[in-house]
Amino acid sequence: METSPPRVSERVNHRQSVRLGRTVKLPCPVEGDPPPLIMWTKDGRNIHSGWTRFRVLQHALRIKEVETDDAGTYICKATNGFGSVNINYTIIVIDDSSSRNGAGTATIVILLLVLAVRPRFTQPAKMRKRVIARPVGSSVRLKCTASGNPRPDIVWLKDNRPLMDEEGGTGGEGKKKRWTLSLKNLTPEHSGKYTCHVSNRAGEINATYKVEVIQRTNSKPILTGTHPVNTTVDYGGTTSFQCKVRSDVKPVIQWLKRVEPGDENKFNSTIEVGDHRFVVLPTGEVWSRPDGSYLNKLLITRAKEEDAGMYICLGANTMGYSFRSAYLTVLPDRKPQPNTIPTATSSSLPWPVIIGIPAGVAFILGTALLWFCQSKRTCSSSSSSSSSSSSSSSSALPAAQRLPVASRDRACPTVPPQPANGDKDCLSYEDYIAHQQLLLSQGGTGLAPKVYPKIYTDIHTHTHSHVDGKVHQHQHIHYQC
């Protein structure tokens, strides 16, 4: 057979009827590997050798000379290292000597069983701490408040033996205290496992506390386990150190971080431990553990490079202190750093100005270049002699007939007679004025509209050098329409 928890190997009749004074045998057909240990209970109470009419067999319970009080609920509980299983029986005792009342008694027993409610703990939150450590001379209270129908009974056991009142008892008077075991003026002999056994005819429940009475040794705290341990965390990540301290009384747990040389001015206050200086870190709540030790954690969030270094957990009481160190390593940031080089334009000017300045400069240069090109093509008014001649001619005209200067220099008629000099295709300004005066004298009504053609000038400068060293320079101005 393979290793397995106990299991029921045969079907059984869970309701047994027996006549008064007879013998009844309740089978417990269970099997398992390893073979299970079998325990019988009646209405939540263990059946032991003191029950003279009851005999626990290897796989059964035998009851001789059944009495009326033997009616009730019987449980066979089989347990090995891999689990447990229960087989429940209900025994109904029939009294033949009173046939008139016999049926009624059996009916009452059945009704009670139908209406019965299995016990349950009503304050489980107060029973979570099952391992309790107390120093010598202190006290402790163990609670097992329960309810059920019918009202369940409670029996306290120490190390699986019934606990007498003089050993601790329920302590105090009244029903309010019956669910609480009070142990006062603790001594090392009080250490052990305390079990509350709650039962009624519908079932049973148990709860076990472990009490450890610690001798006052007046010693300094002891750091237990391996914590704190060296830790590595990603940049920006979260990690924690933890520290577990054993002490007769609640210790003070403090976290310190070593200050690297040259960083002393970064902190308002530091303390000296050995050859190094440390800064005191904020510490959270100290938790009391079920095994009697005390626990504290240091949480580090959004880890940065400056968080790396040595950390110390310091546990202290009135008798001294103990400490242990660990190192934190913060991995470098893997994210690319943004470009932090400032530029003059990006830091001080908005983008419209950045675009407008080059555009304005280009516009000014283009305008200047265009003006320069146009100025080279603009018609000149010829030389100073021609200008004086034209000015004298035009001044002889009446003011109404004078042309503006800009128009006067570039006027050119469309149908004037050709000049005598055949190598010119355009009238000079003086000829144009004379022609206009002739038309006016003949009658201004038939005047042709004024035409201002473009006049192109050609200016040549000639320089002559003579043998005797003299230099002559003269200028020729030509007009062409």
Short mmCIF file of C-alpha atoms in Angstrom, two decimals:
data_model
loop_
_atom_site.label_atom_id
_atom_site.label_comp_id
_atom_site.label_asym_id
_atom_site.label_seq_id
_atom_site.Cartn_x
_atom_site.Cartn_y
_atom_site.Cartn_z
CA MET A 1 0.00 0.00 0.00
CA GLU A 2 1.33 3.42 -0.86
CA THR A 3 1.67 6.17 1.72
CA SER A 4 -1.73 7.79 2.17
CA PRO A 5 -3.95 9.54 4.73
CA PRO A 6 -6.60 7.55 6.59
CA ARG A 7 -9.79 6.65 4.76
CA VAL A 8 -13.03 4.74 5.52
CA SER A 9 -12.85 1.26 4.01
CA GLU A 10 -16.45 0.10 4.65
CA ARG A 11 -19.92 1.60 4.86
CA VAL A 12 -21.36 1.89 8.36
CA ASN A 13 -24.75 2.55 9.91
CA HIS A 14 -24.39 5.92 11.61
CA ARG A 15 -27.54 5.46 13.74
CA GLN A 16 -27.45 2.61 16.26
CA SER A 17 -30.36 1.57 18.49
CA VAL A 18 -29.59 -0.55 21.56
CA ARG A 19 -31.75 -1.84 24.40
CA LEU A 20 -31.04 -0.94 27.94
CA GLY A 21 -28.56 -3.36 29.59
CA ARG A 22 -27.32 -4.86 26.32
CA THR A 23 -23.88 -4.62 24.69
CA VAL A 24 -23.19 -2.59 21.56
CA LYS A 25 -20.16 -2.51 19.27
CA LEU A 26 -19.37 0.49 17.06
CA PRO A 27 -16.97 -0.39 14.23
CA CYS A 28 -14.27 2.02 12.94
CA PRO A 29 -13.20 0.57 9.56
CA VAL A 30 -10.34 2.85 8.54
CA GLU A 31 -7.03 2.15 6.85
CA GLY A 32 -3.98 4.15 5.85
CA ASP A 33 -0.22 4.09 5.55
CA PRO A 34 1.20 4.43 8.11
CA PRO A 35 -1.63 2.81 10.15
CA PRO A 36 -3.66 5.59 11.78
CA LEU A 37 -4.03 6.23 15.49
CA ILE A 38 -7.66 5.87 16.61
CA MET A 39 -9.35 7.98 19.33
CA TRP A 40 -12.97 7.74 20.52
CA THR A 41 -15.03 10.56 21.99
CA LYS A 42 -18.56 10.79 23.39
CA ASP A 43 -20.26 14.18 23.17
CA GLY A 44 -16.83 15.77 22.79
CA ARG A 45 -15.16 13.98 25.75
CA ASN A 46 -12.33 11.54 25.27
CA ILE A 47 -13.10 7.92 26.16
CA HIS A 48 -10.23 6.51 28.21
CA SER A 49 -9.49 3.57 30.47
CA GLY A 50 -11.35 5.16 33.37
CA TRP A 51 -14.62 4.41 31.60
CA THR A 52 -14.98 0.86 32.96
CA ARG A 53 -17.85 -0.30 30.74
CA PHE A 54 -16.16 1.04 27.58
CA ARG A 55 -13.33 -0.74 25.83
CA VAL A 56 -11.44 0.64 22.85
CA LEU A 57 -10.57 -2.17 20.45
CA GLN A 58 -8.23 -2.02 17.44
CA HIS A 59 -10.99 -1.00 15.00
CA ALA A 60 -14.10 -0.69 17.19
CA LEU A 61 -15.60 0.54 20.47
CA ARG A 62 -17.49 -1.89 22.71
CA ILE A 63 -19.95 -0.73 25.38
CA LYS A 64 -21.23 -3.27 27.92
CA GLU A 65 -24.43 -3.03 29.99
CA VAL A 66 -25.68 0.03 28.15
CA GLU A 67 -27.33 2.66 30.34
CA THR A 68 -29.66 5.50 29.47
CA ASP A 69 -26.85 8.06 29.82
CA ASP A 70 -24.90 6.24 27.13
CA ALA A 71 -27.16 7.73 24.47
CA GLY A 72 -25.46 10.47 22.47
CA THR A 73 -22.92 11.18 19.72
CA TYR A 74 -19.80 9.03 19.35
CA ILE A 75 -16.90 9.90 17.06
CA CYS A 76 -14.10 7.67 15.89
CA LYS A 77 -11.16 9.88 14.81
CA ALA A 78 -8.32 8.22 12.89
CA THR A 79 -5.10 10.20 12.36
CA ASN A 80 -1.67 9.64 10.82
CA GLY A 81 1.03 11.99 9.59
CA PHE A 82 -0.83 12.67 6.31
CA GLY A 83 -4.33 13.50 7.54
CA SER A 84 -7.34 12.40 9.57
CA VAL A 85 -10.90 11.12 9.12
CA ASN A 86 -13.95 10.92 11.41
CA ILE A 87 -16.79 8.43 11.64
CA ASN A 88 -19.85 9.66 13.58
CA TYR A 89 -22.42 7.50 15.38
CA THR A 90 -25.66 8.31 17.14
CA ILE A 91 -26.77 5.84 19.81
CA ILE A 92 -30.40 5.61 20.86
CA VAL A 93 -31.06 3.67 24.09
CA ILE A 94 -34.45 1.90 24.31
CA ASP A 95 -35.91 1.05 27.78
CA ASP A 96 -38.20 -2.02 27.50
CA SER A 97 -39.25 -1.84 31.17
CA SER A 98 -41.35 1.20 30.42
CA SER A 99 -43.04 0.40 27.15
CA ARG A 100 -45.43 3.28 27.53
CA ASN A 101 -42.70 5.87 27.77
CA GLY A 102 -40.09 4.06 25.68
CA ALA A 103 -41.18 5.39 22.32
CA GLY A 104 -41.49 8.90 23.69
CA THR A 105 -37.95 8.85 25.06
CA ALA A 106 -36.53 7.70 21.74
CA THR A 107 -38.47 10.41 19.93
CA ILE A 108 -37.11 13.11 22.25
CA VAL A 109 -33.54 11.92 21.69
CA ILE A 110 -34.00 12.04 17.91
CA LEU A 111 -35.49 15.57 18.04
CA LEU A 112 -32.57 16.80 20.13
CA LEU A 113 -30.12 15.39 17.60
CA VAL A 114 -31.95 17.01 14.68
CA LEU A 115 -31.96 20.45 16.34
CA ALA A 116 -28.34 20.22 17.58
CA VAL A 117 -25.77 22.71 16.28
CA ARG A 118 -22.08 21.95 16.11
CA PRO A 119 -19.86 24.23 18.28
CA ARG A 120 -17.97 27.12 16.68
CA PHE A 121 -15.57 29.79 17.89
CA THR A 122 -17.26 33.18 18.08
CA GLN A 123 -14.11 35.37 18.44
CA PRO A 124 -11.53 33.90 16.06
CA ALA A 125 -9.73 37.27 15.70
CA LYS A 126 -8.68 37.05 19.36
CA MET A 127 -7.25 33.57 18.81
CA ARG A 128 -4.85 34.29 15.93
CA LYS A 129 -1.77 34.52 18.12
CA ARG A 130 -1.19 30.88 19.04
CA VAL A 131 2.48 31.12 20.10
CA ILE A 132 2.95 33.30 23.16
CA ALA A 133 6.24 34.16 24.90
CA ARG A 134 6.15 35.76 28.33
CA PRO A 135 8.89 36.47 30.88
CA VAL A 136 8.90 34.90 34.31
CA GLY A 137 6.46 36.55 36.74
CA SER A 138 4.10 37.89 34.06
CA SER A 139 0.61 36.61 33.19
CA VAL A 140 -1.28 35.44 30.09
CA ARG A 141 -4.91 34.86 29.13
CA LEU A 142 -5.96 32.21 26.60
CA LYS A 143 -9.41 32.58 25.04
CA CYS A 144 -11.67 29.98 23.39
CA THR A 145 -15.11 31.60 23.29
CA ALA A 146 -17.58 29.30 21.48
CA SER A 147 -21.28 28.70 20.92
CA GLY A 148 -23.51 25.80 19.83
CA ASN A 149 -26.74 23.93 20.53
CA PRO A 150 -26.92 22.51 23.07
CA ARG A 151 -24.53 24.84 24.82
CA PRO A 152 -21.11 23.26 24.48
CA ASP A 153 -18.78 22.30 27.31
CA ILE A 154 -15.13 23.31 27.44
CA VAL A 155 -12.24 21.29 28.80
CA TRP A 156 -8.69 22.66 29.03
CA LEU A 157 -5.74 20.34 28.57
CA LYS A 158 -2.03 20.93 29.05
CA ASP A 159 0.19 18.73 26.90
CA ASN A 160 -2.91 16.54 26.19
CA ARG A 161 -3.70 16.03 29.89
CA PRO A 162 -6.75 17.53 31.65
CA LEU A 163 -5.84 20.72 33.49
CA MET A 164 -6.95 20.96 37.10
CA ASP A 165 -8.26 24.22 38.54
CA GLU A 166 -5.35 24.49 40.96
CA GLU A 167 -2.90 24.45 38.04
CA GLY A 168 -4.43 27.51 36.47
CA GLY A 169 -8.06 26.72 36.00
CA THR A 170 -10.56 29.05 34.52
CA GLY A 171 -9.68 31.74 37.06
CA GLY A 172 -12.40 34.00 38.38
CA GLU A 173 -16.07 33.41 38.80
CA GLY A 174 -19.13 33.58 36.56
CA LYS A 175 -19.92 32.28 33.10
CA LYS A 176 -18.02 35.10 31.45
CA LYS A 177 -14.75 33.53 32.57
CA ARG A 178 -15.48 29.95 31.57
CA TRP A 179 -14.07 30.42 28.04
CA THR A 180 -10.83 32.02 29.24
CA LEU A 181 -7.82 30.34 30.83
CA SER A 182 -5.82 32.76 32.98
CA LEU A 183 -2.23 31.93 33.95
CA LYS A 184 -0.68 34.26 36.52
CA ASN A 185 2.78 34.60 38.05
CA LEU A 186 4.27 32.51 35.29
CA THR A 187 7.15 30.17 36.01
CA PRO A 188 9.16 28.00 33.60
CA GLU A 189 6.88 25.07 34.60
CA HIS A 190 3.97 26.83 32.88
CA SER A 191 5.60 26.40 29.48
CA GLY A 192 3.78 23.93 27.23
CA LYS A 193 0.84 23.40 24.87
CA TYR A 194 -2.61 24.38 26.12
CA THR A 195 -5.65 23.00 24.27
CA CYS A 196 -9.27 23.99 24.67
CA HIS A 197 -11.64 21.14 23.80
CA VAL A 198 -15.17 22.43 23.07
CA SER A 199 -17.94 19.90 22.39
CA ASN A 200 -21.61 19.10 22.47
CA ARG A 201 -23.57 16.13 21.16
CA ALA A 202 -23.45 17.59 17.61
CA GLY A 203 -19.65 17.76 17.38
CA GLU A 204 -16.41 19.15 18.78
CA ILE A 205 -13.71 21.74 18.02
CA ASN A 206 -10.21 22.29 19.39
CA ALA A 207 -7.68 25.14 19.61
CA THR A 208 -4.10 24.88 20.88
CA TYR A 209 -1.82 27.60 22.27
CA LYS A 210 1.92 27.31 22.80
CA VAL A 211 3.12 29.19 25.88
CA GLU A 212 6.83 29.81 26.40
CA VAL A 213 7.96 31.25 29.70
CA ILE A 214 11.34 32.98 29.30
CA GLN A 215 13.80 33.28 32.13
CA ARG A 216 14.89 36.87 32.71
CA THR A 217 18.59 36.70 31.92
CA ASN A 218 19.09 40.47 31.87
CA SER A 219 20.92 40.20 28.58
CA LYS A 220 21.17 42.46 25.58
CA PRO A 221 19.04 41.76 22.47
CA ILE A 222 20.08 39.08 20.01
CA LEU A 223 19.61 39.40 16.24
CA THR A 224 18.22 36.09 15.02
CA GLY A 225 18.13 34.64 11.52
CA THR A 226 20.22 35.95 8.63
CA HIS A 227 18.60 39.35 8.15
CA PRO A 228 19.42 41.96 7.09
CA VAL A 229 21.04 40.56 3.93
CA ASN A 230 22.84 42.24 1.02
CA THR A 231 20.32 43.47 -1.55
CA THR A 232 20.44 44.73 -5.15
CA VAL A 233 17.70 46.94 -6.62
CA ASP A 234 17.08 48.58 -10.00
CA TYR A 235 17.31 52.33 -10.31
CA GLY A 236 13.91 53.74 -9.33
CA GLY A 237 12.80 50.40 -7.85
CA THR A 238 11.60 49.43 -4.38
CA THR A 239 13.25 47.11 -1.87
CA SER A 240 13.41 46.56 1.89
CA PHE A 241 15.65 45.36 4.71
CA GLN A 242 14.23 43.47 7.66
CA CYS A 243 15.62 42.81 11.11
CA LYS A 244 14.47 40.21 13.67
CA VAL A 245 15.48 40.68 17.30
CA ARG A 246 14.96 38.45 20.33
CA SER A 247 14.78 40.21 23.68
CA ASP A 248 13.32 39.63 27.15
CA VAL A 249 11.45 42.90 26.84
CA LYS A 250 10.34 44.84 23.79
CA PRO A 251 13.52 46.30 22.27
CA VAL A 252 14.18 49.52 20.42
CA ILE A 253 15.07 48.80 16.78
CA GLN A 254 16.80 51.54 14.80
CA TRP A 255 18.19 51.71 11.25
CA LEU A 256 21.42 53.56 10.41
CA LYS A 257 23.13 54.36 7.09
CA ARG A 258 26.85 54.92 6.84
CA VAL A 259 27.89 58.36 5.64
CA GLU A 260 30.53 58.21 2.92
CA PRO A 261 33.66 60.34 3.43
CA GLY A 262 33.08 63.90 2.24
CA ASP A 263 29.27 63.69 2.56
CA GLU A 264 29.06 64.71 6.22
CA ASN A 265 27.81 68.19 5.33
CA LYS A 266 24.75 66.76 3.54
CA PHE A 267 23.11 65.73 6.82
CA ASN A 268 22.03 67.82 9.79
CA SER A 269 23.20 65.31 12.38
CA THR A 270 25.19 62.09 12.39
CA ILE A 271 26.40 59.65 15.05
CA GLU A 272 29.74 57.91 15.34
CA VAL A 273 29.87 54.11 15.50
CA GLY A 274 33.39 52.77 15.50
CA ASP A 275 35.49 54.53 12.88
CA HIS A 276 32.55 55.65 10.75
CA ARG A 277 29.74 58.13 10.97
CA PHE A 278 26.11 57.16 10.42
CA VAL A 279 22.84 58.97 9.85
CA VAL A 280 19.73 57.81 11.74
CA LEU A 281 16.87 56.80 9.42
CA PRO A 282 13.12 56.98 10.15
CA THR A 283 11.92 53.68 11.64
CA GLY A 284 8.49 52.11 11.36
CA GLU A 285 6.54 50.11 13.89
CA VAL A 286 8.14 47.19 15.73
CA TRP A 287 6.01 44.05 15.32
CA SER A 288 5.82 41.26 17.89
CA ARG A 289 5.96 37.82 16.22
CA PRO A 290 4.25 34.62 17.44
CA ASP A 291 7.64 33.06 18.24
CA GLY A 292 8.39 35.80 20.77
CA SER A 293 10.80 37.77 18.59
CA TYR A 294 10.39 41.33 17.29
CA LEU A 295 10.47 42.38 13.65
CA ASN A 296 11.09 45.70 11.93
CA LYS A 297 11.41 46.60 8.24
CA LEU A 298 13.14 49.44 6.41
CA LEU A 299 11.43 50.30 3.11
CA ILE A 300 13.40 52.01 0.32
CA THR A 301 11.32 53.39 -2.57
CA ARG A 302 12.45 55.03 -5.83
CA ALA A 303 16.02 53.92 -5.25
CA LYS A 304 18.71 56.35 -6.39
CA GLU A 305 22.48 56.16 -6.55
CA GLU A 306 22.86 57.96 -3.24
CA ASP A 307 20.76 55.24 -1.54
CA ALA A 308 23.51 52.69 -2.14
CA GLY A 309 25.84 51.87 0.75
CA MET A 310 25.98 50.19 4.14
CA TYR A 311 22.90 49.89 6.36
CA ILE A 312 22.88 48.76 10.01
CA CYS A 313 20.04 47.30 12.08
CA LEU A 314 20.55 48.22 15.74
CA GLY A 315 18.55 46.45 18.48
CA ALA A 316 18.83 47.80 22.02
CA ASN A 317 17.34 47.42 25.49
CA THR A 318 18.39 48.49 28.96
CA MET A 319 21.15 45.87 29.06
CA GLY A 320 22.91 46.78 25.82
CA TYR A 321 22.64 46.56 22.07
CA SER A 322 23.47 44.34 19.09
CA PHE A 323 23.73 45.25 15.42
CA ARG A 324 24.22 43.71 12.01
CA SER A 325 25.07 45.34 8.67
CA ALA A 326 24.09 44.79 5.04
CA TYR A 327 24.85 46.52 1.77
CA LEU A 328 22.46 47.95 -0.82
CA THR A 329 23.54 48.08 -4.47
CA VAL A 330 21.59 50.32 -6.85
CA LEU A 331 21.96 49.39 -10.52
CA PRO A 332 22.60 52.29 -12.94
CA ASP A 333 19.71 53.94 -14.75
CA ARG A 334 19.23 52.27 -18.15
CA LYS A 335 17.03 55.01 -19.58
CA PRO A 336 18.78 57.44 -22.01
CA GLN A 337 19.46 60.82 -20.47
CA PRO A 338 17.83 63.79 -22.26
CA ASN A 339 20.06 66.35 -24.04
CA THR A 340 20.70 69.01 -21.43
CA ILE A 341 23.07 71.23 -23.49
CA PRO A 342 21.37 74.65 -23.59
CA THR A 343 21.30 76.75 -26.75
CA ALA A 344 21.09 80.52 -26.82
CA THR A 345 18.09 80.64 -29.11
CA SER A 346 16.11 77.80 -27.54
CA SER A 347 16.51 79.04 -23.97
CA SER A 348 15.89 82.78 -24.50
CA LEU A 349 13.88 83.38 -27.70
CA PRO A 350 10.55 81.99 -28.89
CA TRP A 351 10.36 80.21 -32.20
CA PRO A 352 8.63 83.03 -34.16
CA VAL A 353 11.60 85.28 -33.40
CA ILE A 354 14.04 82.52 -34.32
CA ILE A 355 12.41 82.19 -37.75
CA GLY A 356 11.78 85.91 -38.24
CA ILE A 357 15.36 87.13 -37.71
CA PRO A 358 16.95 85.14 -40.61
CA ALA A 359 13.95 85.93 -42.84
CA GLY A 360 14.30 89.65 -42.10
CA VAL A 361 18.02 89.62 -42.85
CA ALA A 362 17.40 87.80 -46.14
CA PHE A 363 14.67 90.28 -47.05
CA ILE A 364 16.93 93.28 -46.40
CA LEU A 365 19.79 91.78 -48.41
CA GLY A 366 17.47 90.94 -51.28
CA THR A 367 15.99 94.43 -51.28
CA ALA A 368 19.43 96.02 -51.27
CA LEU A 369 20.61 93.79 -54.12
CA LEU A 370 17.48 94.55 -56.17
CA TRP A 371 17.92 98.27 -55.58
CA PHE A 372 21.54 98.05 -56.66
CA CYS A 373 20.62 96.24 -59.88
CA GLN A 374 17.83 98.68 -60.69
CA SER A 375 20.08 101.66 -60.03
CA LYS A 376 22.53 100.45 -62.63
CA ARG A 377 19.72 100.38 -65.22
CA THR A 378 18.16 103.72 -64.30
CA CYS A 379 18.47 106.39 -67.01
CA SER A 380 20.89 109.15 -66.19
CA SER A 381 20.33 112.79 -67.09
CA SER A 382 23.68 112.82 -69.06
CA SER A 383 26.63 115.04 -68.30
CA SER A 384 26.69 118.36 -66.47
CA SER A 385 26.80 120.35 -69.77
CA SER A 386 23.73 118.66 -71.12
CA SER A 387 21.93 119.15 -67.83
CA SER A 388 22.65 122.88 -67.80
CA SER A 389 21.55 123.22 -71.42
CA SER A 390 18.32 121.44 -70.87
CA SER A 391 17.64 123.42 -67.75
CA SER A 392 18.07 126.72 -69.60
CA SER A 393 15.84 125.59 -72.42
CA SER A 394 13.11 124.42 -70.15
CA SER A 395 13.23 127.55 -68.07
CA ALA A 396 12.23 129.59 -71.10
CA LEU A 397 8.91 127.80 -71.25
CA PRO A 398 5.92 128.84 -69.30
CA ALA A 399 5.38 127.02 -66.00
CA ALA A 400 2.34 125.23 -67.31
CA GLN A 401 4.32 123.75 -70.17
CA ARG A 402 7.29 122.54 -68.12
CA LEU A 403 7.66 118.82 -67.63
CA PRO A 404 8.72 117.32 -64.34
CA VAL A 405 12.41 116.63 -64.06
CA ALA A 406 12.04 112.86 -64.02
CA SER A 407 9.74 112.96 -67.06
CA ARG A 408 11.73 115.60 -68.79
CA ASP A 409 14.86 113.51 -68.89
CA ARG A 410 13.25 110.54 -70.50
CA ALA A 411 10.58 112.03 -72.84
CA CYS A 412 10.67 110.91 -76.44
CA PRO A 413 8.04 111.74 -79.09
CA THR A 414 6.57 109.13 -81.33
CA VAL A 415 6.26 111.03 -84.70
CA PRO A 416 8.88 113.74 -84.73
CA PRO A 417 10.86 114.35 -87.94
CA GLN A 418 14.23 112.66 -88.08
CA PRO A 419 17.12 114.89 -87.11
CA ALA A 420 19.74 115.94 -89.59
CA ASN A 421 22.28 113.68 -87.98
CA GLY A 422 21.27 110.33 -89.34
CA ASP A 423 23.24 108.26 -86.87
CA LYS A 424 20.79 109.04 -84.00
CA ASP A 425 17.41 107.34 -83.63
CA CYS A 426 16.20 109.47 -80.70
CA LEU A 427 15.58 113.21 -80.23
CA SER A 428 17.59 115.14 -77.75
CA TYR A 429 15.74 116.85 -74.96
CA GLU A 430 16.22 120.31 -76.58
CA ASP A 431 14.68 119.10 -79.88
CA TYR A 432 11.80 117.63 -77.97
CA ILE A 433 11.10 120.97 -76.25
CA ALA A 434 11.25 122.87 -79.55
CA HIS A 435 8.87 120.40 -81.10
CA GLN A 436 6.40 120.84 -78.26
CA GLN A 437 6.52 124.65 -78.59
CA LEU A 438 5.83 124.36 -82.32
CA LEU A 439 2.77 122.27 -81.66
CA LEU A 440 1.49 124.74 -79.12
CA SER A 441 1.89 127.66 -81.50
CA GLN A 442 -0.13 125.83 -84.15
CA GLY A 443 -3.02 125.30 -81.79
CA GLY A 444 -3.06 123.11 -78.68
CA THR A 445 -6.27 121.32 -79.57
CA GLY A 446 -4.73 118.83 -81.89
CA LEU A 447 -1.84 117.91 -79.68
CA ALA A 448 -0.94 114.31 -79.55
CA PRO A 449 -0.83 112.73 -76.12
CA LYS A 450 2.50 112.99 -74.33
CA VAL A 451 4.67 109.97 -74.68
CA TYR A 452 7.46 109.19 -72.23
CA PRO A 453 9.49 106.44 -73.81
CA LYS A 454 12.42 104.83 -72.07
CA ILE A 455 15.76 106.55 -72.75
CA TYR A 456 18.86 104.43 -72.52
CA THR A 457 22.17 106.11 -71.88
CA ASP A 458 25.62 104.97 -72.81
CA ILE A 459 28.48 106.69 -70.98
CA HIS A 460 32.09 106.12 -72.10
CA THR A 461 35.14 107.56 -70.46
CA HIS A 462 38.31 107.86 -72.54
CA THR A 463 41.79 108.52 -71.17
CA HIS A 464 44.67 109.61 -73.44
CA SER A 465 48.34 109.71 -72.47
CA HIS A 466 50.77 111.85 -74.40
CA VAL A 467 54.52 111.46 -74.90
CA ASP A 468 55.29 114.56 -72.94
CA GLY A 469 53.60 113.06 -69.92
CA LYS A 470 50.27 114.86 -70.13
CA VAL A 471 47.08 112.88 -69.53
CA HIS A 472 43.74 113.90 -71.00
CA GLN A 473 40.47 112.37 -69.90
CA HIS A 474 37.07 113.12 -71.44
CA GLN A 475 33.61 111.54 -71.35
CA HIS A 476 31.14 110.72 -74.12
CA ILE A 477 27.42 110.41 -73.36
CA HIS A 478 25.08 108.76 -75.82
CA TYR A 479 21.23 108.57 -75.67
CA GLN A 480 19.28 105.85 -77.37
CA CYS A 481 15.54 105.14 -77.33
#
